[in-house]
Amino acid sequence: SRQPADIQDYLLSTAILDRFCASLCDSICLSDNASRTCTLSGSAFIEHIIRNNMFCIPLDDRQKWFRFHHLFRQLLQSELKRRFGEKTFLELHNRAGNWYAQHDYPDEALKHMLAAKNIAAARKLVIGKRYELTGLEQWHRLERWIEALPKADLHKDPELLIILAWIHESRERIPQMLQVLDSVETQLTEKTGAAKVHLEITGECNALRAAQFYISGDIERARHYIDISIEQISKSHT
């Protein structure tokens, strides 16, 4: 309560963050007064809390990333909930998610997007990053992302389900892969969407069918589905 208004605004806004840096602070700070915006910079805020020993812990030698002591953060979170409504709480998480996505921290971006209940943004992030992660064979990471999404949204979205099918295939969970693949193919026949995306997913379904028949020893059918899938999947994804 003895802190200047701008410092209070920053303290409450950053309470949602596991860690923070100056640029992130700049991007999410919200004022508790609708007629006032944060005029203090994020770097000035960090300098202030360090100088005043406000439970700020550095996380790297460069003094770029910081976090609050967990007990102080709990106090700030309680005050944030007391002063602000749900709408502001969600907006803070949404701003944090956008910043992390723009600066290529997808794990933290996804966490905040889901906390903001911005499922559309979370979906876009997962789909946009999935070829990069599959190319690096980071299946565990991709599986963690998929599991974090609401099940109701996952099971009605062919673009997300095909990712789950690939995860099962990579883990050699063939019965689960086939179950998801059946669901994807059913939804593709029922839904209309962008023709290019529809064709891509169909191509991936055919590639997975090829894996199914290859594993069962039916090489001719496997080759048939591979030939079809190569024509349907973009060269950058094959």
XYZ file of N, CA and C in Angstrom:
714
model
N 0.823 -1.213 0.000
C 0.000 0.000 0.000
C 0.855 1.261 0.000
N 2.124 1.141 0.434
C 3.002 2.317 0.439
C 3.695 2.521 -0.902
N 3.495 1.645 -1.834
C 4.151 1.743 -3.133
C 3.405 2.718 -4.051
N 4.135 3.393 -4.968
C 3.475 4.260 -5.955
C 2.471 3.468 -6.788
N 1.522 4.181 -7.355
C 0.446 3.517 -8.095
C 0.981 2.653 -9.236
N 1.959 3.162 -9.994
C 2.498 2.393 -11.113
C 3.162 1.100 -10.642
N 3.854 1.163 -9.521
C 4.498 -0.036 -8.985
C 3.434 -1.041 -8.548
N 2.374 -0.563 -7.916
C 1.284 -1.454 -7.536
C 0.683 -2.140 -8.763
N 0.485 -1.352 -9.817
C -0.068 -1.922 -11.052
C 0.823 -3.044 -11.585
N 2.116 -2.785 -11.620
C 3.059 -3.788 -12.116
C 3.087 -5.020 -11.211
N 3.118 -4.809 -9.907
C 3.168 -5.936 -8.983
C 1.967 -6.854 -9.164
N 0.793 -6.264 -9.290
C -0.414 -7.073 -9.433
C -0.472 -7.746 -10.807
N -0.070 -7.013 -11.846
C -0.118 -7.575 -13.200
C 0.840 -8.745 -13.357
N 2.025 -8.646 -12.766
C 3.040 -9.688 -12.931
C 2.843 -10.857 -11.978
N 1.861 -10.779 -11.111
C 1.624 -11.863 -10.156
C 1.223 -13.167 -10.838
N 0.723 -13.089 -12.060
C 0.309 -14.305 -12.773
C 1.494 -15.043 -13.375
N 2.677 -14.423 -13.387
C 3.819 -14.961 -14.129
C 4.710 -15.835 -13.242
N 5.166 -16.957 -13.801
C 6.161 -17.776 -13.115
C 7.521 -17.084 -13.119
N 7.781 -16.300 -14.157
C 9.013 -15.523 -14.271
C 8.705 -14.312 -15.138
N 9.548 -13.309 -15.075
C 9.290 -12.102 -15.862
C 10.602 -11.428 -16.239
N 10.539 -10.664 -17.321
C 11.637 -9.806 -17.762
C 11.035 -8.446 -18.091
N 11.871 -7.489 -18.425
C 11.391 -6.119 -18.635
C 10.382 -6.036 -19.768
N 10.687 -6.668 -20.896
C 9.796 -6.599 -22.050
C 8.445 -7.241 -21.757
N 8.458 -8.354 -21.057
C 7.204 -9.018 -20.694
C 6.384 -8.147 -19.751
N 7.049 -7.525 -18.801
C 6.343 -6.613 -17.897
C 5.676 -5.477 -18.672
N 6.414 -4.912 -19.627
C 5.854 -3.834 -20.457
C 4.576 -4.277 -21.160
N 4.555 -5.513 -21.623
C 3.458 -5.970 -22.480
C 2.191 -6.307 -21.718
N 2.300 -6.637 -20.426
C 1.088 -7.092 -19.731
C 0.567 -6.115 -18.691
N 1.344 -5.098 -18.341
C 0.919 -4.227 -17.241
C -0.448 -3.599 -17.511
N -1.347 -3.775 -16.547
C -2.673 -3.171 -16.609
C -2.862 -2.274 -15.392
N -3.464 -1.118 -15.600
C -3.726 -0.217 -14.498
C -5.060 -0.557 -13.842
N -5.164 -0.334 -12.534
C -6.455 -0.544 -11.867
C -7.359 0.674 -12.030
N -6.883 1.647 -12.777
C -7.670 2.836 -13.081
C -7.858 2.887 -14.586
N -9.091 2.791 -15.048
C -9.367 2.707 -16.486
C -8.868 3.924 -17.248
N -8.710 5.050 -16.552
C -8.277 6.270 -17.237
C -6.757 6.416 -17.238
N -6.037 5.438 -16.630
C -4.595 5.561 -16.540
C -3.918 4.309 -17.078
N -2.847 4.475 -17.820
C -2.048 3.339 -18.284
C -0.712 3.357 -17.544
N -0.011 2.252 -17.581
C 1.286 2.179 -16.904
C 2.287 3.077 -17.630
N 2.763 4.091 -16.954
C 3.726 5.015 -17.560
C 5.159 4.622 -17.249
N 5.345 3.769 -16.277
C 6.676 3.298 -15.902
C 7.096 2.161 -16.824
N 8.361 2.112 -17.199
C 8.834 1.019 -18.056
C 9.048 -0.242 -17.229
N 9.061 -1.383 -17.919
C 9.297 -2.642 -17.242
C 10.666 -2.699 -16.594
N 11.670 -2.159 -17.263
C 13.026 -2.164 -16.699
C 13.089 -1.292 -15.444
N 12.384 -0.161 -15.453
C 12.368 0.712 -14.276
C 11.648 0.029 -13.115
N 10.604 -0.714 -13.428
C 9.894 -1.479 -12.397
C 10.821 -2.498 -11.740
N 11.556 -3.249 -12.554
C 12.465 -4.268 -12.009
C 13.557 -3.620 -11.173
N 14.095 -2.507 -11.654
C 15.117 -1.799 -10.885
C 14.566 -1.368 -9.525
N 13.314 -0.924 -9.517
C 12.693 -0.462 -8.266
C 12.542 -1.604 -7.275
N 12.040 -2.742 -7.715
C 11.793 -3.833 -6.764
C 13.103 -4.472 -6.280
N 14.140 -4.434 -7.125
C 15.450 -4.926 -6.671
C 16.035 -3.970 -5.638
N 15.971 -2.678 -5.943
C 16.544 -1.658 -5.062
C 15.845 -1.652 -3.703
N 14.560 -1.974 -3.705
C 13.786 -1.945 -2.463
C 13.607 -3.329 -1.833
N 14.390 -4.291 -2.318
C 14.383 -5.640 -1.739
C 12.976 -6.238 -1.648
N 12.242 -6.172 -2.777
C 10.852 -6.627 -2.772
C 10.738 -8.069 -3.264
N 11.504 -8.938 -2.614
C 11.356 -10.382 -2.812
C 11.515 -10.805 -4.262
N 12.429 -10.146 -4.959
C 12.682 -10.428 -6.378
C 13.945 -11.273 -6.501
N 13.833 -12.419 -7.160
C 14.936 -13.381 -7.245
C 15.423 -13.482 -8.687
N 16.706 -13.200 -8.964
C 17.228 -13.333 -10.339
C 17.339 -14.802 -10.727
N 17.097 -15.080 -12.003
C 17.120 -16.457 -12.491
C 18.278 -16.739 -13.440
N 19.053 -15.730 -13.798
C 20.198 -15.951 -14.695
C 21.298 -14.945 -14.385
N 22.490 -15.234 -14.891
C 23.643 -14.376 -14.631
C 23.538 -13.028 -15.336
N 22.746 -12.979 -16.399
C 22.605 -11.733 -17.167
C 21.623 -10.773 -16.521
N 20.964 -11.214 -15.463
C 19.962 -10.385 -14.788
C 18.846 -9.968 -15.756
N 18.405 -10.932 -16.566
C 17.301 -10.668 -17.484
C 15.985 -11.188 -16.928
N 16.005 -12.413 -16.419
C 14.781 -13.049 -15.928
C 14.767 -13.057 -14.400
N 13.579 -12.850 -13.866
C 13.385 -12.798 -12.415
C 12.088 -13.519 -12.047
N 11.960 -13.802 -10.780
C 10.687 -14.292 -10.246
C 10.515 -13.730 -8.850
N 9.272 -13.763 -8.367
C 9.008 -13.369 -6.995
C 9.167 -14.568 -6.064
N 9.504 -14.301 -4.814
C 9.439 -15.345 -3.798
C 8.009 -15.882 -3.789
N 7.879 -17.202 -3.668
C 6.561 -17.805 -3.864
C 5.515 -17.297 -2.865
N 5.927 -16.976 -1.631
C 4.957 -16.472 -0.660
C 4.496 -15.053 -1.008
N 5.430 -14.230 -1.481
C 5.069 -12.877 -1.910
C 4.156 -12.939 -3.136
N 4.467 -13.861 -4.042
C 3.626 -14.006 -5.226
C 2.207 -14.432 -4.844
N 2.086 -15.308 -3.865
C 0.758 -15.725 -3.413
C -0.026 -14.542 -2.860
N 0.672 -13.693 -2.111
C 0.016 -12.492 -1.583
C -0.469 -11.594 -2.718
N 0.396 -11.386 -3.727
C 0.026 -10.539 -4.866
C -1.154 -11.136 -5.640
N -1.156 -12.446 -5.805
C -2.251 -13.091 -6.529
C -3.574 -12.917 -5.781
N -3.528 -13.014 -4.473
C -4.746 -12.809 -3.675
C -5.257 -11.386 -3.825
N -4.330 -10.431 -3.815
C -4.726 -9.025 -3.977
C -5.241 -8.766 -5.379
N -4.626 -9.400 -6.367
C -5.083 -9.257 -7.749
C -6.536 -9.718 -7.879
N -6.847 -10.865 -7.313
C -8.211 -11.396 -7.389
C -9.190 -10.521 -6.621
N -8.716 -9.908 -5.533
C -9.601 -9.050 -4.741
C -9.937 -7.761 -5.474
N -8.922 -7.158 -6.124
C -9.124 -5.850 -6.764
C -9.743 -5.947 -8.148
N -9.416 -7.004 -8.886
C -9.827 -7.101 -10.282
C -10.825 -8.237 -10.475
N -11.623 -8.117 -11.488
C -12.579 -9.169 -11.812
C -11.966 -10.223 -12.720
N -12.773 -11.207 -13.055
C -12.329 -12.310 -13.898
C -11.883 -11.829 -15.271
N -12.547 -10.827 -15.802
C -12.212 -10.333 -17.133
C -10.775 -9.835 -17.189
N -10.357 -9.081 -16.196
C -8.986 -8.558 -16.154
C -7.982 -9.688 -15.970
N -8.317 -10.650 -15.108
C -7.446 -11.797 -14.881
C -7.191 -12.546 -16.182
N -8.238 -12.773 -16.966
C -8.095 -13.459 -18.250
C -7.290 -12.612 -19.238
N -7.495 -11.302 -19.219
C -6.767 -10.420 -20.131
C -5.274 -10.441 -19.844
N -4.899 -10.487 -18.579
C -3.484 -10.562 -18.222
C -2.849 -11.836 -18.785
N -3.530 -12.959 -18.605
C -3.018 -14.216 -19.142
C -2.956 -14.180 -20.673
N -3.936 -13.540 -21.278
C -3.953 -13.450 -22.741
C -2.768 -12.622 -23.239
N -2.484 -11.530 -22.582
C -1.338 -10.700 -22.969
C -0.027 -11.461 -22.784
N 0.078 -12.179 -21.680
C 1.292 -12.963 -21.443
C 1.451 -14.047 -22.508
N 0.346 -14.710 -22.859
C 0.404 -15.738 -23.897
C 0.854 -15.175 -25.228
N 0.341 -14.018 -25.575
C 0.738 -13.385 -26.837
C 2.215 -13.026 -26.835
N 2.713 -12.501 -25.705
C 4.130 -12.128 -25.640
C 5.015 -13.366 -25.783
N 4.693 -14.404 -25.056
C 5.512 -15.620 -25.128
C 5.482 -16.225 -26.534
N 4.330 -16.184 -27.194
C 4.240 -16.721 -28.554
C 5.090 -15.901 -29.519
N 5.023 -14.576 -29.399
C 5.787 -13.702 -30.286
C 7.290 -13.847 -30.082
N 7.708 -14.234 -28.881
C 9.132 -14.369 -28.578
C 9.580 -15.830 -28.582
N 8.745 -16.692 -29.133
C 9.074 -18.102 -29.355
C 9.366 -18.868 -28.059
N 8.468 -18.697 -27.111
C 8.450 -19.536 -25.904
C 7.108 -20.280 -25.896
N 6.953 -21.281 -26.761
C 5.633 -21.881 -26.957
C 5.059 -22.587 -25.736
N 5.888 -23.197 -24.911
C 5.358 -23.898 -23.737
C 4.677 -22.923 -22.782
N 5.331 -21.811 -22.515
C 4.752 -20.821 -21.621
C 3.575 -20.102 -22.283
N 3.677 -19.897 -23.599
C 2.566 -19.276 -24.329
C 1.305 -20.126 -24.202
N 1.456 -21.426 -24.399
C 0.297 -22.325 -24.325
C -0.318 -22.305 -22.934
N 0.529 -22.328 -21.920
C 0.031 -22.312 -20.538
C -0.850 -21.088 -20.290
N -0.382 -19.914 -20.711
C -1.146 -18.686 -20.459
C -2.383 -18.592 -21.355
N -2.295 -19.066 -22.586
C -3.475 -19.061 -23.454
C -4.587 -19.911 -22.870
N -4.223 -21.057 -22.331
C -5.233 -21.920 -21.719
C -5.782 -21.291 -20.441
N -4.902 -20.639 -19.664
C -5.365 -19.948 -18.461
C -6.310 -18.801 -18.820
N -6.089 -18.209 -19.992
C -6.960 -17.125 -20.477
C -8.234 -17.659 -21.123
N -8.339 -18.984 -21.214
C -9.465 -19.658 -21.883
C -9.550 -19.275 -23.357
N -8.390 -18.956 -23.926
C -8.307 -18.604 -25.344
C -7.935 -19.876 -26.115
N -8.906 -20.737 -26.288
C -8.661 -22.043 -26.904
C -8.282 -21.898 -28.371
N -8.843 -20.903 -29.034
C -8.518 -20.685 -30.449
C -7.034 -20.366 -30.623
N -6.499 -19.519 -29.747
C -5.078 -19.177 -29.826
C -4.206 -20.380 -29.484
N -4.625 -21.159 -28.482
C -3.874 -22.355 -28.100
C -3.849 -23.363 -29.247
N -4.972 -23.544 -29.889
C -5.068 -24.457 -31.036
C -4.137 -24.012 -32.156
N -4.171 -22.729 -32.470
C -3.328 -22.191 -33.534
C -1.856 -22.404 -33.223
N -1.485 -22.235 -31.964
C -0.092 -22.414 -31.557
C 0.357 -23.856 -31.760
N -0.454 -24.806 -31.294
C -0.093 -26.224 -31.402
C 0.025 -26.643 -32.865
N -0.954 -26.261 -33.658
C -0.932 -26.634 -35.074
C 0.239 -25.960 -35.792
N 0.503 -24.714 -35.447
C 1.582 -23.988 -36.101
C 2.969 -24.517 -35.779
N 3.112 -25.155 -34.613
C 4.419 -25.647 -34.176
C 4.606 -27.139 -34.405
N 3.587 -27.840 -34.814
C 3.666 -29.299 -34.775
C 4.653 -29.889 -35.771
N 4.810 -29.299 -36.950
C 5.780 -29.849 -37.901
C 7.211 -29.654 -37.395
N 7.438 -28.526 -36.743
C 8.763 -28.284 -36.161
C 9.076 -29.333 -35.096
N 8.109 -29.614 -34.229
C 8.343 -30.569 -33.150
C 8.438 -32.003 -33.655
N 7.613 -32.354 -34.644
C 7.713 -33.716 -35.184
C 9.034 -33.899 -35.924
N 9.499 -32.838 -36.598
C 10.785 -32.923 -37.287
C 11.936 -33.140 -36.318
N 11.798 -32.610 -35.103
C 12.804 -32.791 -34.065
C 12.535 -34.030 -33.217
N 11.439 -34.734 -33.546
C 11.001 -35.929 -32.803
C 10.792 -35.634 -31.320
N 10.225 -34.472 -31.050
C 9.899 -34.107 -29.670
C 8.460 -34.531 -29.363
N 8.246 -35.828 -29.477
C 6.896 -36.367 -29.313
C 6.373 -36.158 -27.894
N 7.242 -36.279 -26.907
C 6.809 -36.111 -25.520
C 6.268 -34.701 -25.288
N 6.912 -33.727 -25.900
C 6.489 -32.335 -25.748
C 5.165 -32.101 -26.454
N 5.052 -32.615 -27.663
C 3.816 -32.453 -28.420
C 2.657 -33.166 -27.718
N 2.935 -34.324 -27.158
C 1.889 -35.055 -26.438
C 1.433 -34.278 -25.208
N 2.371 -33.640 -24.520
C 2.014 -32.828 -23.360
C 1.114 -31.666 -23.762
N 1.406 -31.058 -24.893
C 0.556 -29.961 -25.383
C -0.846 -30.452 -25.702
N -0.920 -31.570 -26.427
C -2.224 -32.111 -26.814
C -3.048 -32.462 -25.579
N -2.405 -33.050 -24.588
C -3.113 -33.432 -23.364
C -3.591 -32.223 -22.571
N -2.943 -31.082 -22.764
C -3.334 -29.875 -22.037
C -4.591 -29.229 -22.622
N -4.911 -29.534 -23.871
C -6.081 -28.937 -24.517
C -7.358 -29.570 -23.982
N -8.443 -28.807 -23.933
C -9.725 -29.372 -23.477
C -10.141 -30.559 -24.356
N -10.513 -31.645 -23.734
C -10.845 -32.865 -24.473
C -11.998 -32.644 -25.446
N -12.970 -31.843 -25.036
C -14.128 -31.614 -25.901
C -13.721 -30.941 -27.205
N -12.770 -30.025 -27.133
C -12.299 -29.341 -28.338
C -11.400 -30.244 -29.167
N -10.596 -31.045 -28.496
C -9.678 -31.943 -29.198
C -10.426 -32.952 -30.056
N -11.445 -33.583 -29.486
C -12.080 -34.718 -30.153
C -13.048 -34.332 -31.269
N -13.218 -33.033 -31.491
C -14.045 -32.606 -32.625
C -13.239 -31.817 -33.646
N -11.914 -31.900 -33.548
C -11.035 -31.119 -34.417
C -10.087 -32.044 -35.171
N -10.318 -32.295 -36.465
C -9.444 -33.205 -37.226
C -7.989 -32.783 -37.265
N -7.723 -31.475 -37.266
C -6.337 -31.004 -37.325
C -5.574 -31.324 -36.048
N -6.271 -31.348 -34.927
C -5.631 -31.738 -33.677
C -5.578 -33.253 -33.525
N -6.631 -33.913 -33.948
C -6.676 -35.369 -33.811
C -5.608 -36.059 -34.652
N -5.305 -35.513 -35.828
C -4.277 -36.154 -36.654
C -2.912 -36.065 -35.953
N -2.698 -35.008 -35.175
C -1.467 -34.914 -34.384
C -1.433 -36.034 -33.350
N -2.574 -36.241 -32.694
C -2.657 -37.316 -31.702
C -2.416 -38.671 -32.349
N -2.923 -38.869 -33.554
C -2.707 -40.139 -34.259
C -1.220 -40.366 -34.522
N -0.507 -39.317 -34.928
C 0.935 -39.437 -35.164
C 1.684 -39.730 -33.860
N 1.240 -39.132 -32.782
C 1.873 -39.389 -31.480
C 1.731 -40.867 -31.117
N 0.525 -41.410 -31.293
C 0.312 -42.831 -31.010
C 1.200 -43.697 -31.910
N 1.304 -43.321 -33.178
C 2.134 -44.107 -34.098
C 3.598 -44.079 -33.676
N 4.067 -42.903 -33.242
C 5.471 -42.780 -32.827
C 5.765 -43.609 -31.583
N 4.744 -43.830 -30.748
C 4.889 -44.625 -29.530
C 4.542 -46.099 -29.752
N 4.235 -46.429 -31.012
C 3.843 -47.793 -31.378
C 2.579 -48.237 -30.648
N 1.701 -47.275 -30.410
C 0.386 -47.582 -29.815
C -0.610 -47.709 -30.969
N -0.487 -48.777 -31.709
C -1.223 -48.918 -32.966
C -2.735 -48.990 -32.758
N -3.270 -49.756 -31.797
C -4.729 -49.753 -31.607
C -5.281 -48.356 -31.342
N -4.590 -47.575 -30.515
C -5.045 -46.199 -30.239
C -4.945 -45.342 -31.491
N -3.866 -45.536 -32.264
C -3.718 -44.787 -33.506
C -4.887 -45.050 -34.440
N -5.253 -46.320 -34.587
C -6.337 -46.678 -35.503
C -7.668 -46.106 -35.044
N -7.879 -46.093 -33.739
C -9.120 -45.533 -33.209
C -9.226 -44.041 -33.525
N -8.133 -43.316 -33.301
C -8.134 -41.875 -33.597
C -8.242 -41.647 -35.101
N -7.564 -42.475 -35.868
C -7.583 -42.327 -37.323
C -8.990 -42.514 -37.873
N -9.721 -43.466 -37.345
C -11.116 -43.662 -37.755
C -11.934 -42.403 -37.486
N -11.687 -41.786 -36.331
C -12.426 -40.576 -35.965
C -12.084 -39.426 -36.904
N -10.811 -39.284 -37.240
C -10.390 -38.218 -38.159
C -11.067 -38.398 -39.513
N -11.019 -39.598 -40.042
C -11.591 -39.855 -41.371
C -13.100 -39.641 -41.379
N -13.777 -39.998 -40.296
C -15.216 -39.757 -40.193
C -15.522 -38.269 -40.206
N -14.744 -37.513 -39.426
C -14.973 -36.077 -39.359
C -14.661 -35.386 -40.679
N -13.684 -35.864 -41.394
C -13.353 -35.268 -42.693
C -14.496 -35.414 -43.689
N -15.234 -36.505 -43.589
C -16.371 -36.703 -44.495
C -17.573 -35.855 -44.093
N -17.601 -35.448 -42.830
C -18.757 -34.698 -42.322
C -18.551 -33.196 -42.348
N -17.296 -32.755 -42.339
C -17.008 -31.330 -42.223
C -16.450 -30.777 -43.517
N -16.723 -29.512 -43.723
C -16.110 -28.802 -44.836
C -15.140 -27.778 -44.259
N -14.062 -27.566 -44.951
C -13.061 -26.612 -44.480
C -12.199 -26.188 -45.644
N -11.089 -25.575 -45.329
C -10.157 -25.162 -46.370
C -9.708 -26.386 -47.158
N -9.827 -26.298 -48.472
C -9.537 -27.461 -49.316
C -8.106 -27.951 -49.135
N -7.157 -27.025 -49.020
C -5.756 -27.408 -48.878
C -5.520 -28.150 -47.572
N -6.087 -27.636 -46.479
C -5.937 -28.285 -45.176
C -6.600 -29.654 -45.193
N -7.779 -29.725 -45.787
C -8.527 -30.983 -45.890
C -7.689 -32.023 -46.630
N -7.064 -31.621 -47.727
C -6.248 -32.539 -48.519
C -5.016 -32.985 -47.739
N -4.397 -32.054 -47.020
C -3.219 -32.385 -46.216
C -3.552 -33.453 -45.171
N -4.648 -33.244 -44.454
C -5.014 -34.198 -43.405
C -5.364 -35.550 -44.020
N -6.055 -35.525 -45.144
C -6.363 -36.773 -45.836
C -5.079 -37.503 -46.219
N -4.094 -36.745 -46.690
C -2.809 -37.341 -47.040
C -2.126 -37.964 -45.843
N -2.212 -37.303 -44.695
C -1.604 -37.846 -43.489
C -2.337 -39.096 -43.013
N -3.653 -39.105 -43.182
C -4.425 -40.313 -42.862
C -3.951 -41.483 -43.724
N -3.725 -41.214 -45.005
C -3.260 -42.272 -45.898
C -1.852 -42.742 -45.540
N -1.001 -41.805 -45.074
C 0.345 -42.194 -44.640
C 0.274 -43.102 -43.418
N -0.648 -42.791 -42.515
C -0.805 -43.632 -41.326
C -1.430 -44.981 -41.671
N -2.318 -44.999 -42.646
C -2.868 -46.282 -43.110
C -1.742 -47.125 -43.718
N -0.829 -46.476 -44.397
C 0.319 -47.203 -44.955
C 1.135 -47.834 -43.827
N 1.317 -47.091 -42.738
C 2.046 -47.638 -41.584
C 1.304 -48.830 -40.998
N -0.010 -48.717 -40.934
C -0.830 -49.823 -40.420
C -0.607 -51.102 -41.225
N -0.675 -50.999 -42.547
C -0.545 -52.192 -43.387
C 0.903 -52.686 -43.449
N 1.844 -51.755 -43.345
C 3.250 -52.174 -43.316
C 3.532 -53.026 -42.078
N 3.011 -52.571 -40.940
C 3.213 -53.305 -39.686
C 2.563 -54.684 -39.743
N 1.407 -54.771 -40.417
C 0.700 -56.055 -40.513
C 1.282 -56.966 -41.591
N 2.244 -56.456 -42.363
C 2.905 -57.267 -43.384
C 2.282 -57.192 -44.755
N 1.279 -56.331 -44.935
C 0.621 -56.189 -46.239
C 1.345 -55.074 -47.018
N 2.451 -55.429 -47.646
C 3.327 -54.443 -48.268
C 2.672 -53.768 -49.462
N 1.903 -54.505 -50.238
C 1.268 -53.932 -51.425
C 0.278 -52.835 -51.051
N -0.535 -53.093 -50.048
C -1.496 -52.069 -49.622
C -0.758 -50.888 -48.976
N 0.295 -51.173 -48.257
C 1.093 -50.094 -47.671
C 1.654 -49.193 -48.761
N 2.192 -49.796 -49.811
C 2.757 -49.027 -50.923
C 1.659 -48.212 -51.616
N 0.479 -48.797 -51.758
C -0.649 -48.100 -52.384
C -0.984 -46.809 -51.630
N -1.090 -46.918 -50.301
C -1.448 -45.743 -49.499
C -0.315 -44.710 -49.459
N 0.905 -45.178 -49.476
C 2.037 -44.240 -49.516
C 2.021 -43.429 -50.814
N 1.785 -44.108 -51.932
C 1.750 -43.412 -53.226
C 0.678 -42.326 -53.234
N -0.480 -42.646 -52.645
C -1.567 -41.656 -52.588
C -1.171 -40.489 -51.681
N -0.617 -40.811 -50.524
C -0.308 -39.764 -49.554
C 0.749 -38.798 -50.078
N 1.711 -39.287 -50.836
C 2.768 -38.425 -51.382
C 2.183 -37.357 -52.298
N 1.111 -37.699 -52.999
C 0.463 -36.737 -53.892
C -0.360 -35.703 -53.131
N -0.726 -36.023 -51.899
C -1.644 -35.158 -51.149
C -0.938 -34.255 -50.130
N 0.201 -34.703 -49.616
C 0.908 -33.958 -48.589
C 1.903 -32.997 -49.220
N 1.977 -31.796 -48.695
C 2.931 -30.800 -49.213
C 4.351 -31.342 -49.138
N 5.169 -30.996 -50.122
C 6.550 -31.494 -50.161
C 7.327 -31.070 -48.914
N 6.993 -29.926 -48.354
C 7.702 -29.454 -47.167
C 7.376 -30.270 -45.925
N 6.327 -31.098 -46.007
C 5.897 -31.892 -44.865
C 6.174 -33.372 -45.026
N 6.728 -33.795 -46.150
C 6.918 -35.218 -46.371
C 8.282 -35.677 -45.858
